[in-house]
mmCIF file of C-alpha atoms in Angstrom:
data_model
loop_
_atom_site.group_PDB
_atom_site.id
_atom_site.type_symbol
_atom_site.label_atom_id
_atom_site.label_comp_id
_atom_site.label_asym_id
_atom_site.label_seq_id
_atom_site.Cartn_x
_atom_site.Cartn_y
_atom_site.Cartn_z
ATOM 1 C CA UNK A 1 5.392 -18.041 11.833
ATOM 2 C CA UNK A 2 3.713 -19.177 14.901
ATOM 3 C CA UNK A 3 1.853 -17.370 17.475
ATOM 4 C CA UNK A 4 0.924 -18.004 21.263
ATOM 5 C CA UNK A 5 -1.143 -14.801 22.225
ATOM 6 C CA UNK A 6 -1.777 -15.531 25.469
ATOM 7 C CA UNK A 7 1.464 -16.338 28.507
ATOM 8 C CA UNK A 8 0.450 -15.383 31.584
ATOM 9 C CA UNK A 9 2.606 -12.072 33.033
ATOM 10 C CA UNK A 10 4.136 -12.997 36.475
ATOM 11 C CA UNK A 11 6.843 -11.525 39.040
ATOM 12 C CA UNK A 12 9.070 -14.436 38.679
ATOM 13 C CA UNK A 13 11.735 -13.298 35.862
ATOM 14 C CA UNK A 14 13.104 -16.625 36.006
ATOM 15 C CA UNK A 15 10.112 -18.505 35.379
ATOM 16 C CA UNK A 16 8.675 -16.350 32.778
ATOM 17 C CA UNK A 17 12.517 -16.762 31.061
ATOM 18 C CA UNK A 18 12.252 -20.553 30.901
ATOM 19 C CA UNK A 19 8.589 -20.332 29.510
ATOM 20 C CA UNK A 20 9.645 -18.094 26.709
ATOM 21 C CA UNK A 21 12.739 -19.610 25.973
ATOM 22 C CA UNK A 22 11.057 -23.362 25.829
ATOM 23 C CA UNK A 23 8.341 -21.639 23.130
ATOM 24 C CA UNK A 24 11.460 -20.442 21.042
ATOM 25 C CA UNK A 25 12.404 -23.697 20.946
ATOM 26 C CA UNK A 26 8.995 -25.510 20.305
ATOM 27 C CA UNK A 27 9.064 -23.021 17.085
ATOM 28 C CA UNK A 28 6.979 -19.555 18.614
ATOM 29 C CA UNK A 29 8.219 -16.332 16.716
ATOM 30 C CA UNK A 30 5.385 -13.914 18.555
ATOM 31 C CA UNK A 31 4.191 -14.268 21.873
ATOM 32 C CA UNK A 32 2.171 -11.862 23.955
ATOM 33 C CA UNK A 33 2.495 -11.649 27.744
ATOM 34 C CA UNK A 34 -1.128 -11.096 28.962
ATOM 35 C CA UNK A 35 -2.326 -9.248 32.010
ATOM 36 C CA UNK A 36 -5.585 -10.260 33.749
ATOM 37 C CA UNK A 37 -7.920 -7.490 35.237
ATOM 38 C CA UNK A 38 -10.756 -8.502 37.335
ATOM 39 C CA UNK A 39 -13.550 -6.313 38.789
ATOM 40 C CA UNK A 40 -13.987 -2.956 37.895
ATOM 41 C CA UNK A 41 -10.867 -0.940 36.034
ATOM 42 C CA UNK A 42 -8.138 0.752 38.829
ATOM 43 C CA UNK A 43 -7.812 4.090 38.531
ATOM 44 C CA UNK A 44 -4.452 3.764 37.035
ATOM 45 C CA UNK A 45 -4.255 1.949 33.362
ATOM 46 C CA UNK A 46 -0.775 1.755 33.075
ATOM 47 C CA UNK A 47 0.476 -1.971 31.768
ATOM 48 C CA UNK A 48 2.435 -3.432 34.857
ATOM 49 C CA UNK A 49 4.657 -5.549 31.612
ATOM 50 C CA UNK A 50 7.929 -3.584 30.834
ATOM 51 C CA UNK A 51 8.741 -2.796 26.841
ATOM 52 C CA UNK A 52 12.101 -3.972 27.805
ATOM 53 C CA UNK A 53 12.315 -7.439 30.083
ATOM 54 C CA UNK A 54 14.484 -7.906 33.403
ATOM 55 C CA UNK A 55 16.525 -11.110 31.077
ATOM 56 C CA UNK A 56 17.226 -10.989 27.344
ATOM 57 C CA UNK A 57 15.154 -12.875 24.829
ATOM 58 C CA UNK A 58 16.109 -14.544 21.717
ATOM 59 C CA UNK A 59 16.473 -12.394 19.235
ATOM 60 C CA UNK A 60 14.050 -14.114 16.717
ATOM 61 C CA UNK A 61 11.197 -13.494 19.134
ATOM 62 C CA UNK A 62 8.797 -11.107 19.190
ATOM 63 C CA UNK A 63 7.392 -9.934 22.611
ATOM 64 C CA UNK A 64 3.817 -7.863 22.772
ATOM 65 C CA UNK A 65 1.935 -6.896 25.493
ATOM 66 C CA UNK A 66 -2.064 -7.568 26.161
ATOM 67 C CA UNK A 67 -4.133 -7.285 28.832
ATOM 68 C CA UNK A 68 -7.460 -9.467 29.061
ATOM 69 C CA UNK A 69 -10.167 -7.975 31.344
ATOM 70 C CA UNK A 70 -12.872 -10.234 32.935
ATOM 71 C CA UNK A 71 -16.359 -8.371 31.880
ATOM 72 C CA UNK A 72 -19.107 -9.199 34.131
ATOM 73 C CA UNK A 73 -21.350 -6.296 34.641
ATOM 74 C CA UNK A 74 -21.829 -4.806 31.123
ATOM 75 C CA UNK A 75 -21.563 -0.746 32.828
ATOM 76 C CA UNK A 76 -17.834 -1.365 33.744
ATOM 77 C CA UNK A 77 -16.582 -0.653 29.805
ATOM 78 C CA UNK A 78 -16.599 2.638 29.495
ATOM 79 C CA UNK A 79 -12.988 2.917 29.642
ATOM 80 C CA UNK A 80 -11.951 0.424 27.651
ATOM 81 C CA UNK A 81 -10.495 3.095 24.754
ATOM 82 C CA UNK A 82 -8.330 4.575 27.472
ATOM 83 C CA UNK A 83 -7.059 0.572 28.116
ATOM 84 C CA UNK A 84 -6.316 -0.424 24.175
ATOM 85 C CA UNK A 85 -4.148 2.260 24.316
ATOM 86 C CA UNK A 86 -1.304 0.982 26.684
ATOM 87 C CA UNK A 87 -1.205 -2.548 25.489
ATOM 88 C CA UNK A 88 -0.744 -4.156 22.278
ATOM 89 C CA UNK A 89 -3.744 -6.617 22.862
ATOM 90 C CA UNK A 90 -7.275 -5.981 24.186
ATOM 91 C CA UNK A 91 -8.922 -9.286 25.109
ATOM 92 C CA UNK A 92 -12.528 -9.261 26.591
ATOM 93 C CA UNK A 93 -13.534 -12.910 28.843
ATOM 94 C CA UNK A 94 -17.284 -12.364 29.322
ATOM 95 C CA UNK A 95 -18.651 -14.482 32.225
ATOM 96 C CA UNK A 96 -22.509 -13.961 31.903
ATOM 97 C CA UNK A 97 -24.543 -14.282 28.442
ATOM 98 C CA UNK A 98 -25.386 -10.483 28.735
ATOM 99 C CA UNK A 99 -21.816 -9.597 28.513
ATOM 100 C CA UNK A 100 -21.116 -12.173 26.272
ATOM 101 C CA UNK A 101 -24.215 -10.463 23.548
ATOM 102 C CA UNK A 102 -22.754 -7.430 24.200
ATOM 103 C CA UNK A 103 -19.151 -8.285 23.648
ATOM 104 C CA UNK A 104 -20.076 -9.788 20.459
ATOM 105 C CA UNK A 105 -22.458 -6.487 19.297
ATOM 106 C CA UNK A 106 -20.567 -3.384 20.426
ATOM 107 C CA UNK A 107 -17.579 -3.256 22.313
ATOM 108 C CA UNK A 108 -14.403 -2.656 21.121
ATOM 109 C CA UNK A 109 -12.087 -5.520 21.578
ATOM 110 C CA UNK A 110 -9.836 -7.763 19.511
ATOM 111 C CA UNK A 111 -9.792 -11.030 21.080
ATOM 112 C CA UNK A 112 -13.052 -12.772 22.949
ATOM 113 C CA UNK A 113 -11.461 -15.304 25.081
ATOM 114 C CA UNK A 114 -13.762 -17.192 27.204
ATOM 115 C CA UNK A 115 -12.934 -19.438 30.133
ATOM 116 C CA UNK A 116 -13.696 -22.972 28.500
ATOM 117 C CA UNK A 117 -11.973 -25.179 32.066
ATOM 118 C CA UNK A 118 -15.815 -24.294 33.359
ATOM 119 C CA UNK A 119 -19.335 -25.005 32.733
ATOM 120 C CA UNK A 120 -21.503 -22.109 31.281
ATOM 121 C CA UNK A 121 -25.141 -22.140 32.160
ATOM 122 C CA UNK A 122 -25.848 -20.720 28.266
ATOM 123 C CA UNK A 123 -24.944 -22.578 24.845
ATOM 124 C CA UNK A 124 -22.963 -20.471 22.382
ATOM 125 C CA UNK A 125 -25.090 -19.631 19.281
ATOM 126 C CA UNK A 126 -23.855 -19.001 15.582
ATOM 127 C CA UNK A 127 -26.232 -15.988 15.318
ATOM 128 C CA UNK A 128 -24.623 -14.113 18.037
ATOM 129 C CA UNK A 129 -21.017 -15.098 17.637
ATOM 130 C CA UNK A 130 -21.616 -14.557 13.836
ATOM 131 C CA UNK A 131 -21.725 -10.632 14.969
ATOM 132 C CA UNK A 132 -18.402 -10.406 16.198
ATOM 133 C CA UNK A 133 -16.788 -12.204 13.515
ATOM 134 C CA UNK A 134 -18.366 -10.020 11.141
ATOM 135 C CA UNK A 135 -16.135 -7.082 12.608
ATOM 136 C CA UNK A 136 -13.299 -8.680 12.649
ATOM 137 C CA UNK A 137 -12.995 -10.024 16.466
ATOM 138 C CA UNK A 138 -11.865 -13.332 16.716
ATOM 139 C CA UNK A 139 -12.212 -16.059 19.606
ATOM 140 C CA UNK A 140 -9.842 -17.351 21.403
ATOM 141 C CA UNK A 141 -9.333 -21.424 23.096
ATOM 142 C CA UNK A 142 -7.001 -21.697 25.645
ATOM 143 C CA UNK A 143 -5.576 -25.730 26.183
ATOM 144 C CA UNK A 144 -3.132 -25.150 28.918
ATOM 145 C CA UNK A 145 -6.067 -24.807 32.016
ATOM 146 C CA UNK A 146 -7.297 -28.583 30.928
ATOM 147 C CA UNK A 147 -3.496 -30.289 30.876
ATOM 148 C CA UNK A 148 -2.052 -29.117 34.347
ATOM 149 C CA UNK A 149 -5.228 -29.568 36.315
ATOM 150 C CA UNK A 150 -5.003 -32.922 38.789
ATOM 151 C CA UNK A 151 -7.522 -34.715 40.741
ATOM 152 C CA UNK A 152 -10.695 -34.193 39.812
ATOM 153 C CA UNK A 153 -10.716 -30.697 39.661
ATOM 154 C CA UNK A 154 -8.728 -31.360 36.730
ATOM 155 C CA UNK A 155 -10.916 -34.468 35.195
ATOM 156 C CA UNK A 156 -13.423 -31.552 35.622
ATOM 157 C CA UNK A 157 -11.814 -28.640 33.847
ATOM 158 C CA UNK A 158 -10.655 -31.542 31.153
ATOM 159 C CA UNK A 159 -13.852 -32.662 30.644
ATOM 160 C CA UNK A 160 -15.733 -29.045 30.014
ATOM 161 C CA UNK A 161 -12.681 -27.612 27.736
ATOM 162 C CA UNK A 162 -13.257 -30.998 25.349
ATOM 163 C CA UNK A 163 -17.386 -29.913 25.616
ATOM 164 C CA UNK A 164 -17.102 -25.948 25.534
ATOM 165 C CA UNK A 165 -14.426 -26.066 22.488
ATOM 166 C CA UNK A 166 -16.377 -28.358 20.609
ATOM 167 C CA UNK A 167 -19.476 -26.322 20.805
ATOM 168 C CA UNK A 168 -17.352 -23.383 20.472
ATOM 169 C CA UNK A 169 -16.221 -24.683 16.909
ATOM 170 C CA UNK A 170 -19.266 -25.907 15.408
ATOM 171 C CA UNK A 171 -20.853 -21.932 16.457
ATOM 172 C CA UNK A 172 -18.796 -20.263 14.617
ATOM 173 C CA UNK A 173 -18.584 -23.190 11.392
ATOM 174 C CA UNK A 174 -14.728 -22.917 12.450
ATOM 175 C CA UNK A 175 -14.114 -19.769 11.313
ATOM 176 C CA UNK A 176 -12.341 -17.107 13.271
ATOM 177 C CA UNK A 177 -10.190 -19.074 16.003
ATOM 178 C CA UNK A 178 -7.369 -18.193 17.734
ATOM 179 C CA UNK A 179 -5.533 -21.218 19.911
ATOM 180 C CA UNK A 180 -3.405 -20.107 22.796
ATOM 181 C CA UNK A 181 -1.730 -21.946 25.803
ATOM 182 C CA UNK A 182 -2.307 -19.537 28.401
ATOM 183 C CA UNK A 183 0.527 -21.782 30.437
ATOM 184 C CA UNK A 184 1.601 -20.241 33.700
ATOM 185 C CA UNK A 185 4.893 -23.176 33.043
ATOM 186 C CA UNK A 186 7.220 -24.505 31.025
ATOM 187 C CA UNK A 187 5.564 -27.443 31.547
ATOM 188 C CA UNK A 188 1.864 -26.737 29.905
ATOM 189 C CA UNK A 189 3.611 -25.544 26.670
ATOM 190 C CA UNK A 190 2.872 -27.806 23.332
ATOM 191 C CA UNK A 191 4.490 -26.951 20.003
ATOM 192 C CA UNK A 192 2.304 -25.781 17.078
ATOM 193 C CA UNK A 193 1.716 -29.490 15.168
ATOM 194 C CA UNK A 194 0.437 -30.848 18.553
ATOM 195 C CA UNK A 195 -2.018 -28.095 18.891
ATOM 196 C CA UNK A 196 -3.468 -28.658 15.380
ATOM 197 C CA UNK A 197 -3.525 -32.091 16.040
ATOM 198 C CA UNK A 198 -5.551 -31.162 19.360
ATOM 199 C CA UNK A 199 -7.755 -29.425 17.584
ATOM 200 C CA UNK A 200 -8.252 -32.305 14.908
ATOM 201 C CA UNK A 201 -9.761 -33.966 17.884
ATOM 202 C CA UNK A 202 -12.116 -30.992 18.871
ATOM 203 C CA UNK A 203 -13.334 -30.933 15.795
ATOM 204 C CA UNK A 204 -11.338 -28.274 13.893
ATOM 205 C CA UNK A 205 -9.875 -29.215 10.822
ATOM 206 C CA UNK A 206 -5.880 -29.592 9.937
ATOM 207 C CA UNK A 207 -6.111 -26.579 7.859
ATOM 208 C CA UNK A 208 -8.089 -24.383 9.923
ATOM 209 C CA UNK A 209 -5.753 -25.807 13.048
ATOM 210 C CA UNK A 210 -2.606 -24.117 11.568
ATOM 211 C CA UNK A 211 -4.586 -21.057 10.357
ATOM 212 C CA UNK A 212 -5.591 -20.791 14.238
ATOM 213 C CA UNK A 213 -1.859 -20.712 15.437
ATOM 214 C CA UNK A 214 -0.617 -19.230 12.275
ATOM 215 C CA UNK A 215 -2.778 -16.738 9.510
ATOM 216 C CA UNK A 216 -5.314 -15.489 12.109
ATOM 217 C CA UNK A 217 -3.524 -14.825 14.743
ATOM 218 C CA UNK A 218 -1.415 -12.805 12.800
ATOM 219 C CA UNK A 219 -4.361 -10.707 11.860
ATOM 220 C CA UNK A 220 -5.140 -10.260 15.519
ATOM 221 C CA UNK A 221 -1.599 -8.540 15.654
ATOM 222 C CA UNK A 222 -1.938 -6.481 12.765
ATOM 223 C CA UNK A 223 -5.560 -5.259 12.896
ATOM 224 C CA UNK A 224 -4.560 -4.123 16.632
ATOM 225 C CA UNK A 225 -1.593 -2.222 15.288
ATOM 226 C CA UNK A 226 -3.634 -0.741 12.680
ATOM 227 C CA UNK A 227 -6.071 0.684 15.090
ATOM 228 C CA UNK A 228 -3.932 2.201 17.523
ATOM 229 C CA UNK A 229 -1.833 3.636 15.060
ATOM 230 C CA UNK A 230 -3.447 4.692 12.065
ATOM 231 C CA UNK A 231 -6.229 7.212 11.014
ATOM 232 C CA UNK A 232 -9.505 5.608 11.835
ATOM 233 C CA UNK A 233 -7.908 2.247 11.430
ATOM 234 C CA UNK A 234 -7.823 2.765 7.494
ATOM 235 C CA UNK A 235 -5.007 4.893 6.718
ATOM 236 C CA UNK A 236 -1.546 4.295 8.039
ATOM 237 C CA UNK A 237 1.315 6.740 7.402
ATOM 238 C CA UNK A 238 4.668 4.549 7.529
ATOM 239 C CA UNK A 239 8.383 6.382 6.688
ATOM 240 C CA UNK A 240 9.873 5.548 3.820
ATOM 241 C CA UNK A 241 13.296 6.704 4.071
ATOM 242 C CA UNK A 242 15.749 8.666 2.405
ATOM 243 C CA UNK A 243 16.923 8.994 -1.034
ATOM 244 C CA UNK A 244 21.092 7.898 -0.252
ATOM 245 C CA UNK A 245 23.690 10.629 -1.228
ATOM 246 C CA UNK A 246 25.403 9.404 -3.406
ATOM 247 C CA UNK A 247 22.274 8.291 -5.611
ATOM 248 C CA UNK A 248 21.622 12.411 -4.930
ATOM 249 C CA UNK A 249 25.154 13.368 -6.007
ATOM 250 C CA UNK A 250 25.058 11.008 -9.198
ATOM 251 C CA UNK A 251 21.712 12.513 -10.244
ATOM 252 C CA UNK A 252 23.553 16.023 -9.498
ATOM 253 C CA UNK A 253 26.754 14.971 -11.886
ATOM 254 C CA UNK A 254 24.474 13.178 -14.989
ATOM 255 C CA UNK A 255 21.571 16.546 -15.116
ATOM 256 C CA UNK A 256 22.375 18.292 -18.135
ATOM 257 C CA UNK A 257 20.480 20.172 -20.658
ATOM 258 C CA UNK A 258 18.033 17.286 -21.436
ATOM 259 C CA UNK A 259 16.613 17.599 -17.920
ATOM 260 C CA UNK A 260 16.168 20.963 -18.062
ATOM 261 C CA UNK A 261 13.491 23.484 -19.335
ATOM 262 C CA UNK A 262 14.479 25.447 -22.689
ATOM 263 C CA UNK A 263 15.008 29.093 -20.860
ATOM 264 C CA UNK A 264 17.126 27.435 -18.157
ATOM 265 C CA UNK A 265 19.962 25.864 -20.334
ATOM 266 C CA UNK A 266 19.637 30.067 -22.258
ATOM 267 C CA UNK A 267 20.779 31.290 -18.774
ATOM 268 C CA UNK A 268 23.238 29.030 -18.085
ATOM 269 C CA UNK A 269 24.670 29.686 -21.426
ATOM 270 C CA UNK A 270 24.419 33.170 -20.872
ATOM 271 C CA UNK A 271 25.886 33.277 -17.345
ATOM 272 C CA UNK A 272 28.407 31.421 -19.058
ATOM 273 C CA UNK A 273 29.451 34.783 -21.562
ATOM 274 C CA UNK A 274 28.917 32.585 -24.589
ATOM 275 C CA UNK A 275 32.058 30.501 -23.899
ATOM 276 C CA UNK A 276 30.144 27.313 -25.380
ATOM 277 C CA UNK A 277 28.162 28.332 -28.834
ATOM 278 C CA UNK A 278 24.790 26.487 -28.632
ATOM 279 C CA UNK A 279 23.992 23.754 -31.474
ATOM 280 C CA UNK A 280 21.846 23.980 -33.516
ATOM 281 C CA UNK A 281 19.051 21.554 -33.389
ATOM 282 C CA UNK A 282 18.539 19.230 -36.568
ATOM 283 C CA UNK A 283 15.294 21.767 -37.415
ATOM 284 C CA UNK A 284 17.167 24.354 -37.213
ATOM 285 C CA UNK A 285 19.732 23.160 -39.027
ATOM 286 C CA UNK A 286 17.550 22.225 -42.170
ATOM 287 C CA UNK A 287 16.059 25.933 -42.305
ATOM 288 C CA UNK A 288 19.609 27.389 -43.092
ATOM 289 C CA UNK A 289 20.577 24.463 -45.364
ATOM 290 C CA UNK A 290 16.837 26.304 -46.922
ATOM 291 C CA UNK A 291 17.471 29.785 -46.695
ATOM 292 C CA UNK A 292 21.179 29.316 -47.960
ATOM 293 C CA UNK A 293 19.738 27.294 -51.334
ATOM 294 C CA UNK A 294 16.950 30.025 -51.859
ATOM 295 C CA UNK A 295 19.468 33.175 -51.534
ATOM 296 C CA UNK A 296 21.423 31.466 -54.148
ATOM 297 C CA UNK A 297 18.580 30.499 -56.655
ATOM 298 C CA UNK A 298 17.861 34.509 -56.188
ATOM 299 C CA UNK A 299 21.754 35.276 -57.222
ATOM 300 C CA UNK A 300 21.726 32.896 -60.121
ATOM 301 C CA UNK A 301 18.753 35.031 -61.371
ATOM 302 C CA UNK A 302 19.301 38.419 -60.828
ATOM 303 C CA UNK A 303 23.083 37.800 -63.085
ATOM 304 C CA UNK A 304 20.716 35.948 -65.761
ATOM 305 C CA UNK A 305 18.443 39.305 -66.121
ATOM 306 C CA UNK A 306 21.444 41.487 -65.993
ATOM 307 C CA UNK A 307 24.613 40.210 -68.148
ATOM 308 C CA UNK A 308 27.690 41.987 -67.919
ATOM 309 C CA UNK A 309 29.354 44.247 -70.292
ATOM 310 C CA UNK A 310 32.258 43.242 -72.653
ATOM 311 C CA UNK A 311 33.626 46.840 -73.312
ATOM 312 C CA UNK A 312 32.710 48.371 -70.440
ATOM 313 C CA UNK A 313 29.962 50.751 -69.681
ATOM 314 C CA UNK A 314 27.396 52.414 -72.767
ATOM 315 C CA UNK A 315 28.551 55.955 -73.284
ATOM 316 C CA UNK A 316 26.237 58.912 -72.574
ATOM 317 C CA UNK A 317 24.256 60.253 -75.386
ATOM 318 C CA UNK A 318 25.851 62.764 -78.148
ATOM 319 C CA UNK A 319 29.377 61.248 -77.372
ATOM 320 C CA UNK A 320 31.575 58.934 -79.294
ATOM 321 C CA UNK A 321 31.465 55.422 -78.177
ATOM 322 C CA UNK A 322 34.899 53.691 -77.416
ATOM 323 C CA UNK A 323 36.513 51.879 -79.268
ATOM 324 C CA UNK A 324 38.635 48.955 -77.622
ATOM 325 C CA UNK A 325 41.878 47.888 -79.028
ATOM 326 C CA UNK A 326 43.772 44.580 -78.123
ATOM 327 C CA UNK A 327 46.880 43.622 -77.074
ATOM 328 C CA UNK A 328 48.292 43.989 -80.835
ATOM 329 C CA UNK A 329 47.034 47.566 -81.226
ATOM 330 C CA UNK A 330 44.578 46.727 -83.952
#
C-alpha cells in the first residue's frame, strides 16, 4: 500500500475529484486531505473536511483527514490536544528554529512538515531532530511546491527543496521520512516508483524511498489512531464479535453428561423420575464383580463348617433315635 499524507483541502469538488481519482490510478490506497491553519487557533476547531465527500471515491481508497498548523510563536500551542481530536492527522510546520527545538522536544504532534520551497536562516542538526524521532514523530518532504513553480520563483523554490531535503536526509541518517506531494492539481501528482527514484537523487536510498511512501507512513496512520482512541495510547479495546447461533445451538444439542459437573447430571436424572438407570462406571463396576466373589467365598465356607444331615435332625436326649427305612421297607 501506498500513502500520500498530504492533498491540499479546497472548495472546488471537482478539482479535488480529479486529484484523487488520478492518485487511485497512479497506485495511492490512503490519502489524507490536509487543512492549513495559520496564525493563532480560531475559536472554533471544528475540521472544515466532511467524513463523507460532495462526489464518490473509489472504493479501494481510503480518505483521512489532517490538519497542519503553521507554528511560529511557540505560546500559540496550548490547544493543540483540543485540535488532534477532530482530525485524523496533526502536522506541526515550524517556521523559526525556536519552534522548530520545541516541536522536536515537547509538543504533541505526529508529523513535522517543514516548508523545504524556501531558504531557512538555521541548518537542521541530527541532535535535535534525533529528539523527535526518538518519540515516534516523523518528518515529512513535500515535492509538489518545487515541480509546478515557473519563472524563477520556481528555479528558486527548485533549487532550495534539492538543498533543504538533502540536508534534511543526511540529519536524520535517513531515518524517519515521510514523502508527500502536497499537489493542489492533478498535474503535480507522481506515482510511488518516481518518488523513490526522486529521492534516490536526494540522497535517500531505494529502500528507505519505498519505506517513506509505504512502512512509515503507515505508522503515522496507526500511531495517530492509537492515540486518539486508546487508553494512554497503549491499550486499545477493539470488538470482537459474536459467537454465530447456530455454533450456540450446536454446542446446546452435543452438551451432555461429559460437560457437566457430577451433581448436575444426579438432578437431571432425578428430575427425570429415574426413567434412565445411571451406568455404572468401570470402578464401580469392578467393586461388585468384588463384593459378589467375596459373598460367595463366605457361602462356600460356612456349608464346609456345617454339613448337612442324611437322616434328618439328632433326636433330643432320653429318646429313641429314628430309624430310616427305604423304599423296600428294609
Amino acid at each position: 500500500m501506498f500513502y500520500d499524507l498530504n492533498v491540499p483541502w479546497t472548495n472546488n469538488p471537482a478539482e479535488l475529484q480529479r486529484t484523487l481519482g488520478f492518485l487511485v490510478e497512479l497506485g495511492y490506497s490512503v490519502v489524507a486531505l490536509n487543512h492549513t491553519i495559520t496564525g493563532k487557533l480560531p475559536a472554533d476547531l471544528t475540521s472544515p473536511i466532511p467524513s463523507t465527500l460532495p462526489f464518490a471515491i473509489p472504493v479501494t481508497l481510503r480518505v483521512l483527514a489532517r490538519c497542519t498548523f503553521c507554528l511560529t510563536d511557540p505560546s500559540t500551542n496550548n490547544r493543540l490536544a483540543q485540535l488532534s481530536q477532530n482530525y485524523s492527522i496533526l502536522s506541526l510546520r515550524p517556521t523559526t528554529e525556536r519552534a522548530l527545538l520545541l516541536a522536536c522536544q515537547s509538543l504533541e504532534c505526529d508529523i513535522i512538515s517543514l516548508d523545504l520551497s524556501i531558504r531557512f536562516p538555521f541548518h537542521f542538526k541530527h541532535k535535535t531532530l534525533s529528539l523527535a524521532l526518538q518519540r515516534g514523530v516523523k518528518f515529512e518532504i513535500c515535492y509538489a511546491p518545487g515541480i509546478l513553480a515557473a519563472g524563477g520563483d520556481g528555479t528558486t523554490a527548485r533549487r532550495n527543496l534539492i538543498q533543504n531535503a538533502t540536508e534534511l536526509i543526511r540529519a536524520v541518517r535517513g531515518r524517519g521520512l515521510v514523502i508527500s506531494s502536497e499537489a493542489r492539481r492533478a498535474l503535480a501528482c507522481r506515482g510511488p516508483w518516481d518518488v523513490i527514484n526522486l529521492a534516490s537523487v536526494w540522497g535517500l536510498g531505494q529502500e528507505r524511498g519505498r519505506e517513506a511512501v509505504g512502512s512509515e507512513a503507515r505508522s503515522v496512520v496507526v500511531q495517530a489512531e492509537m492515540k486518539r482512541r486508546s487508553f494512554r495510547g497503549v491499550v486499545d479495546v477493539i470488538y470482537g464479535g459474536t459467537k454465530p447461533e447456530k455454533v450456540l445451538q450446536k454446542d446446546d444439542s452435543q452438551k451432555n453428561g461429559k460437560g457437566k459437573r457430577k451433581a448436575d447430571s444426579l438432578e437431571d436424572q432425578v428430575g427425570k423420575g429415574g426413567e434412565e438407570a445411571k451406568t455404572p462406571s468401570k470402578r464401580e463396576q469392578k467393586r461388585q464383580a468384588k463384593r459378589a466373589r467375596l459373598e460367595a467365598s463366605k457361602s462356600t465356607e460356612n456349608k464346609a463348617e456345617h454339613p448337612p444331615e442324611m437322616f434328618g435332625a439328632s433326636p433330643a436326649p432320653g429318646q429313641p433315635a429314628s430309624v430310616g427305612l427305604n423304599a423296600d421297607g428294609g
